[in-house]
mmCIF file of C-alpha atoms in Angstrom:
data_model
loop_
_atom_site.group_PDB
_atom_site.id
_atom_site.type_symbol
_atom_site.label_atom_id
_atom_site.label_comp_id
_atom_site.label_asym_id
_atom_site.label_seq_id
_atom_site.Cartn_x
_atom_site.Cartn_y
_atom_site.Cartn_z
ATOM 1 C CA MET A 1 -11.135 -5.854 -17.736
ATOM 2 C CA ILE A 2 -14.512 -4.402 -16.685
ATOM 3 C CA ALA A 3 -12.902 -2.673 -13.696
ATOM 4 C CA ARG A 4 -10.208 -1.116 -15.880
ATOM 5 C CA LEU A 5 -12.686 0.141 -18.469
ATOM 6 C CA ALA A 6 -14.992 1.563 -15.794
ATOM 7 C CA GLY A 7 -12.125 3.204 -13.928
ATOM 8 C CA VAL A 8 -13.054 1.499 -10.647
ATOM 9 C CA SER A 9 -11.628 -1.263 -8.461
ATOM 10 C CA VAL A 10 -12.311 -4.960 -8.966
ATOM 11 C CA PRO A 11 -14.210 -5.100 -5.622
ATOM 12 C CA THR A 12 -16.540 -2.341 -6.859
ATOM 13 C CA VAL A 13 -17.423 -4.405 -9.943
ATOM 14 C CA SER A 14 -17.980 -7.357 -7.624
ATOM 15 C CA ARG A 15 -20.372 -5.278 -5.518
ATOM 16 C CA VAL A 16 -22.390 -4.329 -8.614
ATOM 17 C CA ILE A 17 -22.520 -7.953 -9.752
ATOM 18 C CA ASN A 18 -23.679 -9.065 -6.312
ATOM 19 C CA GLY A 19 -26.364 -6.379 -6.170
ATOM 20 C CA ARG A 20 -24.971 -4.573 -3.138
ATOM 21 C CA SER A 21 -26.304 -1.128 -2.374
ATOM 22 C CA ASP A 22 -23.018 0.575 -1.393
ATOM 23 C CA VAL A 23 -22.156 1.757 -4.915
ATOM 24 C CA ALA A 24 -22.681 5.266 -6.255
ATOM 25 C CA PRO A 25 -25.553 5.335 -8.816
ATOM 26 C CA GLN A 26 -23.402 6.734 -11.635
ATOM 27 C CA THR A 27 -20.734 4.101 -10.958
ATOM 28 C CA ARG A 28 -23.316 1.313 -10.926
ATOM 29 C CA GLU A 29 -24.774 2.536 -14.228
ATOM 30 C CA ARG A 30 -21.334 2.673 -15.871
ATOM 31 C CA VAL A 31 -20.413 -0.838 -14.691
ATOM 32 C CA GLU A 32 -23.818 -2.302 -15.614
ATOM 33 C CA GLU A 33 -23.525 -0.851 -19.117
ATOM 34 C CA LEU A 34 -20.064 -2.378 -19.584
ATOM 35 C CA LEU A 35 -21.223 -5.745 -18.245
ATOM 36 C CA THR A 36 -24.079 -5.761 -20.744
ATOM 37 C CA ARG A 37 -21.861 -4.620 -23.615
ATOM 38 C CA HIS A 38 -19.349 -7.397 -22.951
ATOM 39 C CA GLY A 39 -22.000 -10.075 -22.523
ATOM 40 C CA TYR A 40 -21.353 -10.830 -18.874
ATOM 41 C CA ARG A 41 -23.873 -13.341 -17.483
ATOM 42 C CA ARG A 42 -24.509 -13.290 -13.746
ATOM 43 C CA ARG A 43 -24.459 -16.553 -11.886
ATOM 44 C CA SER A 44 -26.745 -17.181 -8.953
ATOM 45 C CA PRO A 45 -24.578 -16.867 -5.850
ATOM 46 C CA SER A 46 -24.223 -20.073 -3.879
ATOM 47 C CA ARG A 47 -23.194 -18.199 -0.778
ATOM 48 C CA ARG A 48 -23.416 -14.785 0.726
ATOM 49 C CA PRO A 49 -20.823 -12.399 -0.814
ATOM 50 C CA SER A 50 -17.873 -11.582 1.387
ATOM 51 C CA ALA A 51 -17.752 -8.248 3.186
ATOM 52 C CA ALA A 52 -15.740 -5.395 1.696
ATOM 53 C CA LEU A 53 -12.275 -4.938 3.209
ATOM 54 C CA ILE A 54 -9.697 -2.180 3.602
ATOM 55 C CA ASP A 55 -6.058 -3.273 3.771
ATOM 56 C CA LEU A 56 -4.055 -1.176 6.254
ATOM 57 C CA VAL A 57 -0.308 -1.755 5.931
ATOM 58 C CA PHE A 58 2.358 -0.573 8.393
ATOM 59 C CA ASN A 59 6.094 -1.102 8.451
ATOM 60 C CA ASP A 60 5.830 -1.915 12.162
ATOM 61 C CA LEU A 61 3.057 -2.100 14.747
ATOM 62 C CA ASP A 62 5.044 -1.500 17.935
ATOM 63 C CA SER A 63 3.923 2.063 18.601
ATOM 64 C CA PRO A 64 0.876 3.761 20.150
ATOM 65 C CA TRP A 65 1.089 6.055 17.114
ATOM 66 C CA ALA A 66 0.003 3.117 14.947
ATOM 67 C CA VAL A 67 -2.887 2.328 17.312
ATOM 68 C CA GLU A 68 -4.321 5.816 16.804
ATOM 69 C CA ILE A 69 -4.199 5.433 13.007
ATOM 70 C CA ILE A 70 -5.905 2.031 13.262
ATOM 71 C CA ARG A 71 -8.611 3.482 15.497
ATOM 72 C CA GLY A 72 -9.449 6.136 12.896
ATOM 73 C CA VAL A 73 -9.539 3.680 9.987
ATOM 74 C CA GLU A 74 -11.666 1.241 11.992
ATOM 75 C CA ASP A 75 -14.235 3.927 12.862
ATOM 76 C CA VAL A 76 -14.884 4.704 9.195
ATOM 77 C CA ALA A 77 -14.698 1.087 8.038
ATOM 78 C CA HIS A 78 -17.203 -0.023 10.689
ATOM 79 C CA SER A 79 -19.684 2.722 9.843
ATOM 80 C CA SER A 80 -19.366 1.822 6.131
ATOM 81 C CA GLY A 81 -19.933 -1.884 6.702
ATOM 82 C CA ALA A 82 -16.375 -2.753 5.716
ATOM 83 C CA GLY A 83 -13.744 -4.755 7.547
ATOM 84 C CA THR A 84 -10.089 -3.878 8.138
ATOM 85 C CA VAL A 85 -7.099 -6.135 7.561
ATOM 86 C CA VAL A 86 -4.024 -4.826 9.421
ATOM 87 C CA SER A 87 -0.575 -6.013 8.316
ATOM 88 C CA ALA A 88 3.026 -5.238 9.256
ATOM 89 C CA ILE A 89 5.646 -5.876 6.583
ATOM 90 C CA HIS A 90 8.684 -4.929 8.723
ATOM 91 C CA ARG A 91 10.417 -3.242 5.752
ATOM 92 C CA ARG A 92 11.198 -6.660 4.237
ATOM 93 C CA THR A 93 10.679 -7.461 0.545
ATOM 94 C CA SER A 94 9.633 -11.017 1.418
ATOM 95 C CA SER A 95 6.950 -9.745 3.813
ATOM 96 C CA ALA A 96 5.651 -7.274 1.220
ATOM 97 C CA LYS A 97 5.424 -10.100 -1.360
ATOM 98 C CA GLN A 98 3.551 -12.331 1.086
ATOM 99 C CA TRP A 99 1.164 -9.498 1.907
ATOM 100 C CA LEU A 100 0.523 -8.912 -1.811
ATOM 101 C CA ASP A 101 -0.137 -12.623 -2.388
ATOM 102 C CA ASN A 102 -2.633 -12.621 0.502
ATOM 103 C CA MET A 103 -4.270 -9.393 -0.666
ATOM 104 C CA ARG A 104 -5.011 -10.886 -4.095
ATOM 105 C CA THR A 105 -7.259 -13.481 -2.429
ATOM 106 C CA ARG A 106 -9.405 -10.888 -0.646
ATOM 107 C CA SER A 107 -12.214 -8.572 -1.736
ATOM 108 C CA THR A 108 -10.075 -5.521 -1.002
ATOM 109 C CA GLU A 109 -11.614 -2.100 -1.619
ATOM 110 C CA GLY A 110 -8.238 -0.396 -1.427
ATOM 111 C CA VAL A 111 -4.951 -0.189 0.447
ATOM 112 C CA ILE A 112 -3.737 2.352 3.002
ATOM 113 C CA PHE A 113 0.040 2.375 3.448
ATOM 114 C CA VAL A 114 1.475 4.160 6.502
ATOM 115 C CA THR A 115 4.940 5.830 6.471
ATOM 116 C CA SER A 116 5.876 3.652 3.526
ATOM 117 C CA MET A 117 7.883 3.866 0.355
ATOM 118 C CA VAL A 118 5.758 1.925 -2.141
ATOM 119 C CA ALA A 119 8.274 0.155 -4.371
ATOM 120 C CA PRO A 120 7.747 0.482 -8.163
ATOM 121 C CA PRO A 121 6.972 -3.266 -8.680
ATOM 122 C CA LEU A 122 4.313 -3.085 -5.963
ATOM 123 C CA GLN A 123 2.908 0.103 -7.497
ATOM 124 C CA ALA A 124 2.703 -1.595 -10.883
ATOM 125 C CA GLU A 125 0.906 -4.662 -9.539
ATOM 126 C CA LEU A 126 -1.650 -2.630 -7.573
ATOM 127 C CA ARG A 127 -2.243 -0.529 -10.682
ATOM 128 C CA ARG A 128 -2.740 -3.700 -12.732
ATOM 129 C CA LEU A 129 -5.257 -4.957 -10.176
ATOM 130 C CA ASN A 130 -6.931 -1.524 -10.219
ATOM 131 C CA VAL A 131 -6.724 -1.320 -6.413
ATOM 132 C CA PRO A 132 -6.828 2.260 -5.043
ATOM 133 C CA VAL A 133 -3.902 3.331 -2.861
ATOM 134 C CA VAL A 134 -3.713 6.002 -0.144
ATOM 135 C CA ILE A 135 -0.454 6.737 1.696
ATOM 136 C CA VAL A 136 -0.372 8.254 5.182
ATOM 137 C CA ASP A 137 2.873 10.175 5.890
ATOM 138 C CA PRO A 138 4.735 8.889 2.819
ATOM 139 C CA ALA A 139 8.411 8.088 2.908
ATOM 140 C CA GLY A 140 10.019 10.015 0.094
ATOM 141 C CA VAL A 141 8.066 11.236 -2.912
ATOM 142 C CA ALA A 142 4.762 9.390 -3.285
ATOM 143 C CA PRO A 143 3.755 7.832 -6.622
ATOM 144 C CA GLN A 144 2.027 10.415 -8.788
ATOM 145 C CA GLU A 145 -1.216 8.434 -8.950
ATOM 146 C CA ALA A 146 -1.388 7.802 -5.174
ATOM 147 C CA SER A 147 -3.373 9.974 -2.793
ATOM 148 C CA THR A 148 -1.558 11.075 0.373
ATOM 149 C CA ILE A 149 -2.695 12.110 3.847
ATOM 150 C CA GLY A 150 -0.396 14.080 6.129
ATOM 151 C CA ALA A 151 -0.272 16.777 8.772
ATOM 152 C CA THR A 152 1.203 20.273 8.825
ATOM 153 C CA ASN A 153 4.523 19.041 10.189
ATOM 154 C CA TRP A 154 6.526 22.131 9.241
ATOM 155 C CA ALA A 155 4.017 24.533 10.807
ATOM 156 C CA GLY A 156 3.724 22.360 13.928
ATOM 157 C CA SER A 157 7.470 22.310 14.455
ATOM 158 C CA LEU A 158 7.743 26.024 13.714
ATOM 159 C CA GLY A 159 5.069 26.834 16.313
ATOM 160 C CA ALA A 160 6.587 24.615 19.000
ATOM 161 C CA ASN A 161 10.015 26.183 18.637
ATOM 162 C CA GLN A 162 8.576 29.702 18.488
ATOM 163 C CA TYR A 163 6.878 28.899 21.787
ATOM 164 C CA LEU A 164 10.203 27.886 23.350
ATOM 165 C CA LEU A 165 11.907 30.974 21.928
ATOM 166 C CA GLY A 166 9.090 33.097 23.379
ATOM 167 C CA LEU A 167 9.834 31.629 26.816
ATOM 168 C CA GLY A 168 13.400 32.926 26.452
ATOM 169 C CA HIS A 169 15.248 29.792 25.279
ATOM 170 C CA ARG A 170 18.097 30.331 22.857
ATOM 171 C CA ARG A 171 19.864 26.961 23.089
ATOM 172 C CA ILE A 172 17.206 24.530 21.896
ATOM 173 C CA GLY A 173 18.190 20.939 21.263
ATOM 174 C CA PHE A 174 16.484 19.079 18.426
ATOM 175 C CA ILE A 175 15.995 15.312 18.095
ATOM 176 C CA ALA A 176 15.169 14.398 14.502
ATOM 177 C CA GLY A 177 13.066 11.562 13.154
ATOM 178 C CA PRO A 178 14.046 9.031 10.461
ATOM 179 C CA PRO A 179 15.558 11.088 7.623
ATOM 180 C CA GLN A 180 13.816 9.096 4.867
ATOM 181 C CA LEU A 181 10.379 10.280 6.036
ATOM 182 C CA MET A 182 8.976 13.503 4.605
ATOM 183 C CA CYS A 183 7.408 14.370 7.973
ATOM 184 C CA SER A 184 10.820 14.165 9.685
ATOM 185 C CA ARG A 185 12.377 16.524 7.165
ATOM 186 C CA ALA A 186 9.501 18.983 7.555
ATOM 187 C CA ARG A 187 9.926 19.023 11.350
ATOM 188 C CA MET A 188 13.649 19.666 10.970
ATOM 189 C CA ASP A 189 12.932 22.506 8.540
ATOM 190 C CA GLY A 190 10.367 24.009 10.949
ATOM 191 C CA TYR A 191 12.943 23.982 13.753
ATOM 192 C CA ARG A 192 15.539 25.716 11.593
ATOM 193 C CA ALA A 193 13.014 28.266 10.310
ATOM 194 C CA ALA A 194 11.946 29.230 13.839
ATOM 195 C CA LEU A 195 15.525 29.848 14.951
ATOM 196 C CA ASP A 196 16.354 31.738 11.779
ATOM 197 C CA ALA A 197 13.303 34.001 12.125
ATOM 198 C CA ALA A 198 14.339 34.807 15.711
ATOM 199 C CA GLY A 199 17.914 35.610 14.676
ATOM 200 C CA VAL A 200 19.292 32.588 16.563
ATOM 201 C CA ALA A 201 22.089 30.717 14.813
ATOM 202 C CA VAL A 202 21.510 26.990 14.341
ATOM 203 C CA ASP A 203 24.125 25.051 16.330
ATOM 204 C CA ASP A 204 24.596 21.626 14.737
ATOM 205 C CA ALA A 205 25.963 20.339 18.044
ATOM 206 C CA LEU A 206 22.414 20.644 19.404
ATOM 207 C CA ILE A 207 20.904 18.412 16.681
ATOM 208 C CA ARG A 208 20.778 14.660 17.253
ATOM 209 C CA PRO A 209 19.361 11.805 15.131
ATOM 210 C CA GLY A 210 16.449 9.685 16.297
ATOM 211 C CA ASN A 211 13.971 7.087 15.051
ATOM 212 C CA PHE A 212 10.762 8.180 16.844
ATOM 213 C CA TYR A 213 11.188 5.535 19.601
ATOM 214 C CA HIS A 214 11.937 5.937 23.318
ATOM 215 C CA GLU A 215 15.460 4.509 23.142
ATOM 216 C CA SER A 216 16.694 7.024 20.582
ATOM 217 C CA GLY A 217 15.184 9.881 22.603
ATOM 218 C CA TYR A 218 16.968 8.645 25.698
ATOM 219 C CA ALA A 219 20.289 8.313 23.837
ATOM 220 C CA ALA A 220 20.001 11.732 22.199
ATOM 221 C CA GLY A 221 18.868 13.377 25.432
ATOM 222 C CA THR A 222 21.827 11.858 27.305
ATOM 223 C CA GLN A 223 24.240 13.220 24.678
ATOM 224 C CA LEU A 224 22.713 16.708 24.706
ATOM 225 C CA LEU A 225 22.733 16.962 28.490
ATOM 226 C CA ALA A 226 26.402 15.917 28.573
ATOM 227 C CA LEU A 227 27.528 18.816 26.360
ATOM 228 C CA PRO A 228 29.809 21.420 27.996
ATOM 229 C CA ASP A 229 27.100 23.991 27.214
ATOM 230 C CA PRO A 230 23.890 21.930 27.164
ATOM 231 C CA PRO A 231 20.583 23.179 25.776
ATOM 232 C CA THR A 232 18.006 24.762 28.058
ATOM 233 C CA ALA A 233 15.194 23.118 26.075
ATOM 234 C CA ILE A 234 14.821 20.076 23.837
ATOM 235 C CA PHE A 235 12.292 19.674 21.052
ATOM 236 C CA ALA A 236 11.800 15.998 20.183
ATOM 237 C CA SER A 237 10.209 15.030 16.862
ATOM 238 C CA SER A 238 7.921 12.495 18.574
ATOM 239 C CA ASP A 239 6.314 12.051 21.972
ATOM 240 C CA GLN A 240 8.021 8.723 22.497
ATOM 241 C CA MET A 241 11.437 10.356 22.031
ATOM 242 C CA ALA A 242 10.370 13.165 24.371
ATOM 243 C CA LEU A 243 9.587 10.568 27.053
ATOM 244 C CA GLY A 244 13.029 9.082 26.427
ATOM 245 C CA VAL A 245 14.452 12.535 27.142
ATOM 246 C CA TYR A 246 12.475 12.572 30.428
ATOM 247 C CA GLU A 247 14.372 9.447 31.498
ATOM 248 C CA ALA A 248 17.719 10.958 30.482
ATOM 249 C CA VAL A 249 16.902 14.064 32.537
ATOM 250 C CA ARG A 250 15.901 11.942 35.550
ATOM 251 C CA LYS A 251 19.073 9.842 35.406
ATOM 252 C CA ARG A 252 21.163 12.995 35.411
ATOM 253 C CA GLY A 253 19.476 14.144 38.621
ATOM 254 C CA LEU A 254 17.652 17.000 36.892
ATOM 255 C CA ARG A 255 13.981 17.942 36.646
ATOM 256 C CA VAL A 256 11.580 18.901 33.845
ATOM 257 C CA PRO A 257 10.906 21.829 33.422
ATOM 258 C CA ASP A 258 12.921 23.276 36.349
ATOM 259 C CA ASP A 259 16.274 22.420 34.784
ATOM 260 C CA ILE A 260 15.318 21.791 31.165
ATOM 261 C CA SER A 261 12.171 22.210 29.093
ATOM 262 C CA VAL A 262 10.921 19.408 26.846
ATOM 263 C CA VAL A 263 8.396 19.548 23.985
ATOM 264 C CA GLY A 264 7.220 16.602 21.883
ATOM 265 C CA PHE A 265 5.228 15.927 18.728
ATOM 266 C CA ASP A 266 2.094 13.728 18.298
ATOM 267 C CA ASP A 267 0.000 14.184 21.484
ATOM 268 C CA LEU A 268 -0.319 10.478 22.204
ATOM 269 C CA PRO A 269 -2.878 9.677 24.926
ATOM 270 C CA GLU A 270 -0.187 8.678 27.430
ATOM 271 C CA VAL A 271 1.628 12.038 27.502
ATOM 272 C CA ARG A 272 -1.078 13.869 29.442
ATOM 273 C CA TRP A 273 -0.503 11.405 32.293
ATOM 274 C CA CYS A 274 3.293 11.534 32.519
ATOM 275 C CA SER A 275 4.975 13.725 35.123
ATOM 276 C CA PRO A 276 4.962 16.538 34.301
ATOM 277 C CA PRO A 277 2.309 16.353 31.544
ATOM 278 C CA LEU A 278 4.056 16.917 28.213
ATOM 279 C CA THR A 279 3.700 20.034 26.116
ATOM 280 C CA THR A 280 3.477 18.750 22.551
ATOM 281 C CA VAL A 281 2.272 19.338 19.014
ATOM 282 C CA ARG A 282 -1.016 17.549 18.473
ATOM 283 C CA GLN A 283 -0.972 15.562 15.257
ATOM 284 C CA PRO A 284 -4.547 14.403 14.508
ATOM 285 C CA LEU A 285 -3.592 10.756 14.050
ATOM 286 C CA ALA A 286 -7.045 9.214 14.399
ATOM 287 C CA GLU A 287 -8.485 11.854 12.076
ATOM 288 C CA MET A 288 -5.730 11.079 9.544
ATOM 289 C CA GLY A 289 -6.757 7.424 9.667
ATOM 290 C CA MET A 290 -10.408 8.370 9.224
ATOM 291 C CA LEU A 291 -9.646 10.592 6.234
ATOM 292 C CA ALA A 292 -7.476 7.895 4.656
ATOM 293 C CA ALA A 293 -10.302 5.353 4.983
ATOM 294 C CA ARG A 294 -12.903 7.728 3.557
ATOM 295 C CA THR A 295 -10.572 8.564 0.677
ATOM 296 C CA VAL A 296 -9.850 4.942 -0.231
ATOM 297 C CA LEU A 297 -13.575 4.107 -0.149
ATOM 298 C CA ARG A 298 -14.341 7.077 -2.409
ATOM 299 C CA LEU A 299 -11.656 5.980 -4.858
ATOM 300 C CA ALA A 300 -13.028 2.430 -4.818
ATOM 301 C CA GLN A 301 -16.397 3.819 -5.935
ATOM 302 C CA GLY A 302 -14.771 5.643 -8.826
ATOM 303 C CA GLU A 303 -15.141 9.118 -7.339
ATOM 304 C CA LYS A 304 -12.782 11.922 -8.315
ATOM 305 C CA LEU A 305 -10.951 13.650 -5.479
ATOM 306 C CA GLU A 306 -10.818 17.412 -5.055
ATOM 307 C CA SER A 307 -7.091 17.094 -4.305
ATOM 308 C CA PRO A 308 -4.783 14.058 -4.160
ATOM 309 C CA ARG A 309 -2.635 15.654 -1.423
ATOM 310 C CA LEU A 310 -4.337 16.441 1.889
ATOM 311 C CA GLU A 311 -2.864 17.852 5.107
ATOM 312 C CA LEU A 312 -4.594 18.163 8.472
ATOM 313 C CA ALA A 313 -3.721 20.988 10.845
ATOM 314 C CA THR A 314 -1.483 20.460 13.866
ATOM 315 C CA GLU A 315 -1.912 22.325 17.152
ATOM 316 C CA LEU A 316 0.423 23.145 20.040
ATOM 317 C CA VAL A 317 -0.954 21.716 23.294
ATOM 318 C CA VAL A 318 0.626 23.564 26.220
ATOM 319 C CA ARG A 319 0.969 21.584 29.452
ATOM 320 C CA ASP A 320 3.643 21.655 32.150
ATOM 321 C CA SER A 321 6.923 20.502 30.585
ATOM 322 C CA ALA A 322 8.231 23.876 29.401
ATOM 323 C CA ALA A 323 9.156 27.002 31.367
ATOM 324 C CA PRO A 324 11.504 29.999 31.029
ATOM 325 C CA PRO A 325 15.189 28.976 31.253
ATOM 326 C CA ARG A 326 17.146 29.346 34.456
ATOM 327 C CA HIS A 327 20.136 31.671 34.273
ATOM 328 C CA ARG A 328 23.379 29.709 34.447
#
């Protein structure tokens, strides 16, 4: 009740009760006043209070993309004296319920969901517990009360395809990400906008579905290269899919960028070491994790945010995987 009246999380009230210093003065004063008004009597602690925690929840953890997010969250949590609990719920209701049951037993400052659709029952329970929520790259429309962290996906895709058009490519293949994710839709829209601005008609035969993983990039790349009039360049919505395209190109006896140009999205650490090094859109994944952690800690202290929706800038990183098209 005290947390709800003070407009802060339950862990923040716990920190005030335990005399911890990591609480904003105005928040401490508000909580102390409510504790006094409601006649709360402190008990002498029999043990050292548990450390503050941030819950970081992914659908899956089988991607270097996730590692970069974790690295950013961990940096901020460590410097703030907080711990991080990383969970994967594998898009299963049973796993989400188990995670929620476990979370109730912890001194959780707040929750960071990554590429997730937070179901209404889960939203309601977190609201009841007064636990702050931040969503990184939300799937679908985020709950109105949730803060979101993203990147300029549309602008990044637009810039990458303008770069390919500037090299002289007119048949540019596109490998999409999961359609339920807002970032995937933005990258598709950026691709279409670049072609439209250049007066190049969008050919749906050059668009293939993907899921951000290597296998879908390989499958889509194989299909595009087998077309009677294949593309001269392929823009993949993730680096992992771009590396899948590399394998499709190799198996067809072709070379990047001599026979086909390839551009990715993410700038994962591994892509600067592939052959040739991949031209890609840098998405500041670690920085997104850092901002999400800072935001959830601010919310836990009862701070008001300047804006609930934040986007970090993307940047085209030019390496060696794109070149002017050969004349056929």
